PDB file of C-alpha atoms in Angstrom:
ATOM      1  CA  UNK A   1      28.094 -14.554 -25.827  1.00  0.00           C
ATOM      2  CA  UNK A   2      26.356 -13.957 -29.461  1.00  0.00           C
ATOM      3  CA  UNK A   3      22.779 -13.841 -28.090  1.00  0.00           C
ATOM      4  CA  UNK A   4      23.200 -11.844 -24.913  1.00  0.00           C
ATOM      5  CA  UNK A   5      26.611 -11.124 -23.277  1.00  0.00           C
ATOM      6  CA  UNK A   6      28.268  -9.196 -26.035  1.00  0.00           C
ATOM      7  CA  UNK A   7      30.660  -7.246 -23.822  1.00  0.00           C
ATOM      8  CA  UNK A   8      31.727 -10.271 -21.347  1.00  0.00           C
ATOM      9  CA  UNK A   9      35.498 -10.275 -20.927  1.00  0.00           C
ATOM     10  CA  UNK A  10      37.784 -13.401 -20.900  1.00  0.00           C
ATOM     11  CA  UNK A  11      38.049 -12.973 -17.210  1.00  0.00           C
ATOM     12  CA  UNK A  12      34.304 -12.802 -16.511  1.00  0.00           C
ATOM     13  CA  UNK A  13      33.868 -15.834 -18.457  1.00  0.00           C
ATOM     14  CA  UNK A  14      36.209 -17.688 -16.549  1.00  0.00           C
ATOM     15  CA  UNK A  15      34.456 -16.758 -13.476  1.00  0.00           C
ATOM     16  CA  UNK A  16      31.087 -18.489 -14.458  1.00  0.00           C
ATOM     17  CA  UNK A  17      33.042 -21.198 -15.821  1.00  0.00           C
ATOM     18  CA  UNK A  18      34.838 -22.097 -12.867  1.00  0.00           C
ATOM     19  CA  UNK A  19      31.655 -21.686 -10.800  1.00  0.00           C
ATOM     20  CA  UNK A  20      30.181 -24.181 -13.362  1.00  0.00           C
ATOM     21  CA  UNK A  21      33.442 -26.588 -13.375  1.00  0.00           C
ATOM     22  CA  UNK A  22      33.324 -26.492  -9.264  1.00  0.00           C
ATOM     23  CA  UNK A  23      29.709 -27.499  -8.973  1.00  0.00           C
ATOM     24  CA  UNK A  24      30.593 -30.522 -11.207  1.00  0.00           C
ATOM     25  CA  UNK A  25      33.392 -31.564  -9.411  1.00  0.00           C
ATOM     26  CA  UNK A  26      31.713 -31.352  -5.942  1.00  0.00           C
ATOM     27  CA  UNK A  27      28.878 -33.288  -7.294  1.00  0.00           C
ATOM     28  CA  UNK A  28      31.311 -35.894  -8.189  1.00  0.00           C
ATOM     29  CA  UNK A  29      32.990 -35.949  -4.808  1.00  0.00           C
ATOM     30  CA  UNK A  30      29.394 -36.249  -3.157  1.00  0.00           C
ATOM     31  CA  UNK A  31      28.900 -39.218  -5.495  1.00  0.00           C
ATOM     32  CA  UNK A  32      32.088 -40.810  -4.447  1.00  0.00           C
ATOM     33  CA  UNK A  33      31.133 -40.265  -0.937  1.00  0.00           C
ATOM     34  CA  UNK A  34      28.415 -42.145  -1.022  1.00  0.00           C
ATOM     35  CA  UNK A  35      29.347 -45.049  -3.225  1.00  0.00           C
ATOM     36  CA  UNK A  36      32.862 -45.886  -1.992  1.00  0.00           C
ATOM     37  CA  UNK A  37      31.981 -46.133   1.632  1.00  0.00           C
ATOM     38  CA  UNK A  38      28.680 -48.093   0.692  1.00  0.00           C
ATOM     39  CA  UNK A  39      30.690 -50.847  -1.188  1.00  0.00           C
ATOM     40  CA  UNK A  40      33.476 -51.026   1.535  1.00  0.00           C
ATOM     41  CA  UNK A  41      30.529 -51.542   4.345  1.00  0.00           C
ATOM     42  CA  UNK A  42      28.621 -53.944   2.110  1.00  0.00           C
ATOM     43  CA  UNK A  43      31.796 -55.863   1.405  1.00  0.00           C
ATOM     44  CA  UNK A  44      32.519 -56.028   5.237  1.00  0.00           C
ATOM     45  CA  UNK A  45      28.916 -57.382   5.943  1.00  0.00           C
ATOM     46  CA  UNK A  46      28.076 -54.255   8.118  1.00  0.00           C
ATOM     47  CA  UNK A  47      24.929 -53.332   6.617  1.00  0.00           C
ATOM     48  CA  UNK A  48      21.581 -55.109   7.623  1.00  0.00           C
ATOM     49  CA  UNK A  49      19.178 -56.161   4.987  1.00  0.00           C
ATOM     50  CA  UNK A  50      16.686 -53.110   5.435  1.00  0.00           C
ATOM     51  CA  UNK A  51      19.867 -50.791   5.437  1.00  0.00           C
ATOM     52  CA  UNK A  52      21.316 -52.282   2.235  1.00  0.00           C
ATOM     53  CA  UNK A  53      17.828 -51.316   0.569  1.00  0.00           C
ATOM     54  CA  UNK A  54      18.303 -47.836   1.830  1.00  0.00           C
ATOM     55  CA  UNK A  55      22.018 -47.610   0.700  1.00  0.00           C
ATOM     56  CA  UNK A  56      21.127 -48.882  -2.646  1.00  0.00           C
ATOM     57  CA  UNK A  57      18.319 -46.246  -3.055  1.00  0.00           C
ATOM     58  CA  UNK A  58      20.540 -43.467  -1.878  1.00  0.00           C
ATOM     59  CA  UNK A  59      23.396 -44.532  -4.302  1.00  0.00           C
ATOM     60  CA  UNK A  60      20.844 -44.731  -7.118  1.00  0.00           C
ATOM     61  CA  UNK A  61      19.487 -41.250  -6.405  1.00  0.00           C
ATOM     62  CA  UNK A  62      23.068 -39.741  -6.359  1.00  0.00           C
ATOM     63  CA  UNK A  63      23.413 -41.364  -9.956  1.00  0.00           C
ATOM     64  CA  UNK A  64      20.099 -40.159 -11.136  1.00  0.00           C
ATOM     65  CA  UNK A  65      20.791 -36.519  -9.737  1.00  0.00           C
ATOM     66  CA  UNK A  66      23.806 -36.194 -12.004  1.00  0.00           C
ATOM     67  CA  UNK A  67      21.946 -37.453 -14.915  1.00  0.00           C
ATOM     68  CA  UNK A  68      19.206 -34.823 -14.310  1.00  0.00           C
ATOM     69  CA  UNK A  69      22.002 -32.208 -13.880  1.00  0.00           C
ATOM     70  CA  UNK A  70      23.554 -33.147 -17.266  1.00  0.00           C
ATOM     71  CA  UNK A  71      19.869 -33.133 -18.865  1.00  0.00           C
ATOM     72  CA  UNK A  72      19.230 -29.787 -17.298  1.00  0.00           C
ATOM     73  CA  UNK A  73      22.493 -28.036 -18.522  1.00  0.00           C
ATOM     74  CA  UNK A  74      21.572 -29.739 -21.976  1.00  0.00           C
ATOM     75  CA  UNK A  75      18.716 -27.747 -22.265  1.00  0.00           C
ATOM     76  CA  UNK A  76      20.528 -24.319 -22.174  1.00  0.00           C
ATOM     77  CA  UNK A  77      22.901 -25.356 -24.837  1.00  0.00           C
ATOM     78  CA  UNK A  78      20.105 -26.468 -27.304  1.00  0.00           C
ATOM     79  CA  UNK A  79      19.566 -24.034 -30.218  1.00  0.00           C
ATOM     80  CA  UNK A  80      15.914 -22.930 -30.264  1.00  0.00           C
ATOM     81  CA  UNK A  81      14.751 -22.262 -33.809  1.00  0.00           C
ATOM     82  CA  UNK A  82      12.875 -18.837 -34.456  1.00  0.00           C
ATOM     83  CA  UNK A  83      13.622 -17.820 -30.997  1.00  0.00           C
ATOM     84  CA  UNK A  84      15.198 -14.712 -29.723  1.00  0.00           C
ATOM     85  CA  UNK A  85      14.803 -15.421 -26.150  1.00  0.00           C
ATOM     86  CA  UNK A  86      17.797 -15.126 -23.667  1.00  0.00           C
ATOM     87  CA  UNK A  87      19.503 -18.616 -23.417  1.00  0.00           C
ATOM     88  CA  UNK A  88      18.468 -20.187 -20.376  1.00  0.00           C
ATOM     89  CA  UNK A  89      18.073 -23.946 -18.939  1.00  0.00           C
ATOM     90  CA  UNK A  90      14.529 -25.259 -18.712  1.00  0.00           C
ATOM     91  CA  UNK A  91      12.751 -24.332 -15.848  1.00  0.00           C
ATOM     92  CA  UNK A  92      11.204 -27.659 -15.542  1.00  0.00           C
ATOM     93  CA  UNK A  93      14.405 -29.549 -15.575  1.00  0.00           C
ATOM     94  CA  UNK A  94      15.970 -27.046 -13.044  1.00  0.00           C
ATOM     95  CA  UNK A  95      12.910 -27.778 -10.707  1.00  0.00           C
ATOM     96  CA  UNK A  96      13.498 -31.667 -11.042  1.00  0.00           C
ATOM     97  CA  UNK A  97      17.021 -31.235 -10.325  1.00  0.00           C
ATOM     98  CA  UNK A  98      16.589 -29.116  -7.250  1.00  0.00           C
ATOM     99  CA  UNK A  99      13.681 -31.596  -6.065  1.00  0.00           C
ATOM    100  CA  UNK A 100      15.794 -34.576  -6.438  1.00  0.00           C
ATOM    101  CA  UNK A 101      18.397 -32.898  -4.667  1.00  0.00           C
ATOM    102  CA  UNK A 102      16.241 -32.152  -1.833  1.00  0.00           C
ATOM    103  CA  UNK A 103      14.850 -35.509  -1.655  1.00  0.00           C
ATOM    104  CA  UNK A 104      18.259 -36.958  -1.544  1.00  0.00           C
ATOM    105  CA  UNK A 105      19.399 -34.617   1.267  1.00  0.00           C
ATOM    106  CA  UNK A 106      16.185 -35.338   3.379  1.00  0.00           C
ATOM    107  CA  UNK A 107      16.587 -39.241   2.896  1.00  0.00           C
ATOM    108  CA  UNK A 108      20.541 -39.147   3.660  1.00  0.00           C
ATOM    109  CA  UNK A 109      19.701 -37.022   6.973  1.00  0.00           C
ATOM    110  CA  UNK A 110      16.822 -39.113   7.923  1.00  0.00           C
ATOM    111  CA  UNK A 111      18.776 -42.377   7.492  1.00  0.00           C
ATOM    112  CA  UNK A 112      21.544 -41.027   9.302  1.00  0.00           C
ATOM    113  CA  UNK A 113      19.712 -39.979  12.184  1.00  0.00           C
ATOM    114  CA  UNK A 114      17.843 -42.968  12.450  1.00  0.00           C
ATOM    115  CA  UNK A 115      21.075 -44.771  12.979  1.00  0.00           C
ATOM    116  CA  UNK A 116      22.815 -42.489  15.448  1.00  0.00           C
ATOM    117  CA  UNK A 117      19.573 -41.549  17.616  1.00  0.00           C
ATOM    118  CA  UNK A 118      17.358 -44.272  19.186  1.00  0.00           C
ATOM    119  CA  UNK A 119      13.672 -43.505  18.464  1.00  0.00           C
ATOM    120  CA  UNK A 120      11.301 -42.084  20.986  1.00  0.00           C
ATOM    121  CA  UNK A 121       8.508 -44.524  21.893  1.00  0.00           C
ATOM    122  CA  UNK A 122       5.680 -42.261  22.726  1.00  0.00           C
ATOM    123  CA  UNK A 123       2.011 -43.092  23.427  1.00  0.00           C
ATOM    124  CA  UNK A 124       0.126 -42.796  20.299  1.00  0.00           C
ATOM    125  CA  UNK A 125      -2.131 -39.933  21.636  1.00  0.00           C
ATOM    126  CA  UNK A 126      -4.795 -37.885  19.479  1.00  0.00           C
ATOM    127  CA  UNK A 127      -2.608 -34.711  19.810  1.00  0.00           C
ATOM    128  CA  UNK A 128       0.658 -36.479  18.836  1.00  0.00           C
ATOM    129  CA  UNK A 129      -0.877 -38.080  15.633  1.00  0.00           C
ATOM    130  CA  UNK A 130      -2.355 -34.632  14.750  1.00  0.00           C
ATOM    131  CA  UNK A 131       1.075 -32.984  15.206  1.00  0.00           C
ATOM    132  CA  UNK A 132       2.725 -35.564  13.097  1.00  0.00           C
ATOM    133  CA  UNK A 133       0.128 -35.102  10.291  1.00  0.00           C
ATOM    134  CA  UNK A 134       0.546 -31.384  10.558  1.00  0.00           C
ATOM    135  CA  UNK A 135       4.369 -31.594  10.136  1.00  0.00           C
ATOM    136  CA  UNK A 136       4.069 -33.812   7.202  1.00  0.00           C
ATOM    137  CA  UNK A 137       1.847 -31.384   5.513  1.00  0.00           C
ATOM    138  CA  UNK A 138       4.262 -28.479   6.436  1.00  0.00           C
ATOM    139  CA  UNK A 139       6.941 -30.737   5.050  1.00  0.00           C
ATOM    140  CA  UNK A 140       5.209 -30.882   1.553  1.00  0.00           C
ATOM    141  CA  UNK A 141       4.436 -27.041   1.597  1.00  0.00           C
ATOM    142  CA  UNK A 142       8.178 -26.349   2.371  1.00  0.00           C
ATOM    143  CA  UNK A 143       9.150 -28.690  -0.595  1.00  0.00           C
ATOM    144  CA  UNK A 144       6.423 -27.154  -2.953  1.00  0.00           C
ATOM    145  CA  UNK A 145       8.022 -23.628  -2.034  1.00  0.00           C
ATOM    146  CA  UNK A 146      11.408 -24.593  -2.900  1.00  0.00           C
ATOM    147  CA  UNK A 147      10.642 -26.001  -6.125  1.00  0.00           C
ATOM    148  CA  UNK A 148       8.554 -22.937  -6.998  1.00  0.00           C
ATOM    149  CA  UNK A 149      11.839 -21.129  -6.323  1.00  0.00           C
ATOM    150  CA  UNK A 150      13.453 -23.223  -8.907  1.00  0.00           C
ATOM    151  CA  UNK A 151      10.945 -21.877 -11.484  1.00  0.00           C
ATOM    152  CA  UNK A 152      11.608 -18.074 -10.245  1.00  0.00           C
ATOM    153  CA  UNK A 153      15.205 -19.010 -10.904  1.00  0.00           C
ATOM    154  CA  UNK A 154      14.858 -20.745 -14.405  1.00  0.00           C
ATOM    155  CA  UNK A 155      12.634 -17.773 -15.552  1.00  0.00           C
ATOM    156  CA  UNK A 156      14.599 -14.809 -13.970  1.00  0.00           C
ATOM    157  CA  UNK A 157      11.247 -14.210 -12.368  1.00  0.00           C
ATOM    158  CA  UNK A 158      12.921 -12.270  -9.418  1.00  0.00           C
ATOM    159  CA  UNK A 159      13.800  -9.358 -11.831  1.00  0.00           C
ATOM    160  CA  UNK A 160      10.064  -8.798 -12.780  1.00  0.00           C
ATOM    161  CA  UNK A 161       9.223  -7.043  -9.535  1.00  0.00           C
ATOM    162  CA  UNK A 162      11.227  -5.952  -6.740  1.00  0.00           C
ATOM    163  CA  UNK A 163       8.878  -4.652  -4.241  1.00  0.00           C
ATOM    164  CA  UNK A 164       7.044  -6.501  -1.161  1.00  0.00           C
ATOM    165  CA  UNK A 165       4.314  -6.703  -0.230  1.00  0.00           C
ATOM    166  CA  UNK A 166       2.667  -5.152  -3.163  1.00  0.00           C
ATOM    167  CA  UNK A 167       3.986  -6.176  -6.868  1.00  0.00           C
ATOM    168  CA  UNK A 168       4.580  -2.737  -8.276  1.00  0.00           C
ATOM    169  CA  UNK A 169       1.567  -0.627  -7.189  1.00  0.00           C
ATOM    170  CA  UNK A 170      -0.767  -3.570  -7.058  1.00  0.00           C
ATOM    171  CA  UNK A 171      -1.448  -6.302  -4.767  1.00  0.00           C
ATOM    172  CA  UNK A 172      -2.358  -8.521  -7.788  1.00  0.00           C
ATOM    173  CA  UNK A 173      -0.513  -7.623 -11.042  1.00  0.00           C
ATOM    174  CA  UNK A 174      -2.240  -7.050 -14.347  1.00  0.00           C
ATOM    175  CA  UNK A 175      -0.403  -9.625 -16.213  1.00  0.00           C
ATOM    176  CA  UNK A 176      -0.701 -12.436 -13.883  1.00  0.00           C
ATOM    177  CA  UNK A 177      -3.009 -14.422 -16.292  1.00  0.00           C
ATOM    178  CA  UNK A 178      -1.478 -12.930 -19.474  1.00  0.00           C
ATOM    179  CA  UNK A 179      -0.758 -16.528 -21.123  1.00  0.00           C
ATOM    180  CA  UNK A 180      -3.165 -18.932 -22.754  1.00  0.00           C
ATOM    181  CA  UNK A 181      -4.259 -21.399 -21.741  1.00  0.00           C
ATOM    182  CA  UNK A 182      -4.279 -20.385 -18.074  1.00  0.00           C
ATOM    183  CA  UNK A 183      -2.352 -23.078 -16.478  1.00  0.00           C
ATOM    184  CA  UNK A 184       0.583 -22.211 -18.531  1.00  0.00           C
ATOM    185  CA  UNK A 185       0.953 -18.995 -16.368  1.00  0.00           C
ATOM    186  CA  UNK A 186       1.703 -21.309 -13.274  1.00  0.00           C
ATOM    187  CA  UNK A 187       5.050 -22.815 -14.789  1.00  0.00           C
ATOM    188  CA  UNK A 188       5.796 -20.086 -17.778  1.00  0.00           C
ATOM    189  CA  UNK A 189       4.653 -16.643 -16.722  1.00  0.00           C
ATOM    190  CA  UNK A 190       7.463 -14.788 -14.786  1.00  0.00           C
ATOM    191  CA  UNK A 191       4.873 -12.470 -12.958  1.00  0.00           C
ATOM    192  CA  UNK A 192       2.776 -15.820 -11.879  1.00  0.00           C
ATOM    193  CA  UNK A 193       5.547 -17.751 -10.983  1.00  0.00           C
ATOM    194  CA  UNK A 194       7.124 -15.030  -8.751  1.00  0.00           C
ATOM    195  CA  UNK A 195       3.569 -14.305  -7.098  1.00  0.00           C
ATOM    196  CA  UNK A 196       3.104 -17.982  -6.556  1.00  0.00           C
ATOM    197  CA  UNK A 197       6.566 -18.179  -4.943  1.00  0.00           C
ATOM    198  CA  UNK A 198       5.717 -15.304  -2.525  1.00  0.00           C
ATOM    199  CA  UNK A 199       2.314 -16.786  -1.460  1.00  0.00           C
ATOM    200  CA  UNK A 200       3.776 -20.333  -0.932  1.00  0.00           C
ATOM    201  CA  UNK A 201       6.784 -18.601   0.879  1.00  0.00           C
ATOM    202  CA  UNK A 202       4.203 -16.922   3.301  1.00  0.00           C
ATOM    203  CA  UNK A 203       1.985 -19.891   3.588  1.00  0.00           C
ATOM    204  CA  UNK A 204       5.160 -21.890   4.732  1.00  0.00           C
ATOM    205  CA  UNK A 205       6.176 -19.366   7.561  1.00  0.00           C
ATOM    206  CA  UNK A 206       2.816 -19.242   8.610  1.00  0.00           C
ATOM    207  CA  UNK A 207       2.394 -23.104   8.619  1.00  0.00           C
ATOM    208  CA  UNK A 208       5.798 -23.557  10.635  1.00  0.00           C
ATOM    209  CA  UNK A 209       4.715 -20.902  13.054  1.00  0.00           C
ATOM    210  CA  UNK A 210       1.450 -22.613  13.699  1.00  0.00           C
ATOM    211  CA  UNK A 211       3.206 -26.123  14.055  1.00  0.00           C
ATOM    212  CA  UNK A 212       5.490 -24.577  16.723  1.00  0.00           C
ATOM    213  CA  UNK A 213       2.530 -23.235  18.680  1.00  0.00           C
ATOM    214  CA  UNK A 214       0.749 -26.285  18.559  1.00  0.00           C
ATOM    215  CA  UNK A 215       3.871 -28.210  19.559  1.00  0.00           C
ATOM    216  CA  UNK A 216       3.738 -26.144  22.688  1.00  0.00           C
ATOM    217  CA  UNK A 217       0.585 -27.701  23.926  1.00  0.00           C
ATOM    218  CA  UNK A 218       1.800 -31.175  23.653  1.00  0.00           C
ATOM    219  CA  UNK A 219       4.494 -32.853  26.348  1.00  0.00           C
ATOM    220  CA  UNK A 220       7.480 -33.655  24.007  1.00  0.00           C
ATOM    221  CA  UNK A 221      11.060 -34.943  24.436  1.00  0.00           C
ATOM    222  CA  UNK A 222      13.745 -32.453  24.652  1.00  0.00           C
ATOM    223  CA  UNK A 223      15.159 -33.535  21.207  1.00  0.00           C
ATOM    224  CA  UNK A 224      11.809 -33.062  19.579  1.00  0.00           C
ATOM    225  CA  UNK A 225      10.796 -29.506  21.150  1.00  0.00           C
ATOM    226  CA  UNK A 226      14.576 -28.439  19.616  1.00  0.00           C
ATOM    227  CA  UNK A 227      13.935 -29.557  16.438  1.00  0.00           C
ATOM    228  CA  UNK A 228      10.621 -27.682  16.160  1.00  0.00           C
ATOM    229  CA  UNK A 229      12.110 -24.508  17.799  1.00  0.00           C
ATOM    230  CA  UNK A 230      15.111 -24.751  15.036  1.00  0.00           C
ATOM    231  CA  UNK A 231      12.764 -25.176  12.445  1.00  0.00           C
ATOM    232  CA  UNK A 232      10.764 -22.105  13.365  1.00  0.00           C
ATOM    233  CA  UNK A 233      14.287 -20.201  13.567  1.00  0.00           C
ATOM    234  CA  UNK A 234      15.353 -21.052  10.266  1.00  0.00           C
ATOM    235  CA  UNK A 235      12.074 -20.173   8.653  1.00  0.00           C
ATOM    236  CA  UNK A 236      12.359 -16.728  10.052  1.00  0.00           C
ATOM    237  CA  UNK A 237      15.777 -16.448   9.119  1.00  0.00           C
ATOM    238  CA  UNK A 238      14.992 -17.723   5.489  1.00  0.00           C
TER     239      UNK A 238
END
């Protein structure tokens, strides 16, 4: 309020306060949804030894995710001496918070599907191995794109240029490498952060499309084909 939003009303403050409060409460509910059933199933002896390791890892990741959230918010409340910048959380901590959430979600989904659905035993052909490797590479690219989005959010980089595919009147903006040293631009220059996010987003959609086209040449189970088609549909919608 003192640094930026001098005209904020009490009602407007309550709106953002309840958004933050709801997010924290929801996070705690998610934590209980992991830990309480895990303790119950463990006590009843329903978990195999490998599954116990998965459960411990997931519950540990839930707790770590909560700590990262606190650590992230803390960065937005710290006084920055000799700085007149807009108060905001650290983009590095925001990316770490989002990244750990994506890992937690993916690991939970993978563990759940492994328990619910029997694994297909397919012949390890050269084409299938290539498809699997390409799928892993595409996953890494999508993960990197999502993390770059956290840097966009943390730096308000989405407000710098609002035209596409060009950025303003240029394909490559003049201030792309304005910071020194050069590496700093990737993480702290709003223009570079938005530029990188655009490139990564286009690359992700291209990779997903190529994965889909390659999968069409291979005889795959119906469930796998549905997964690849759904991935393409979600990528286009995103």
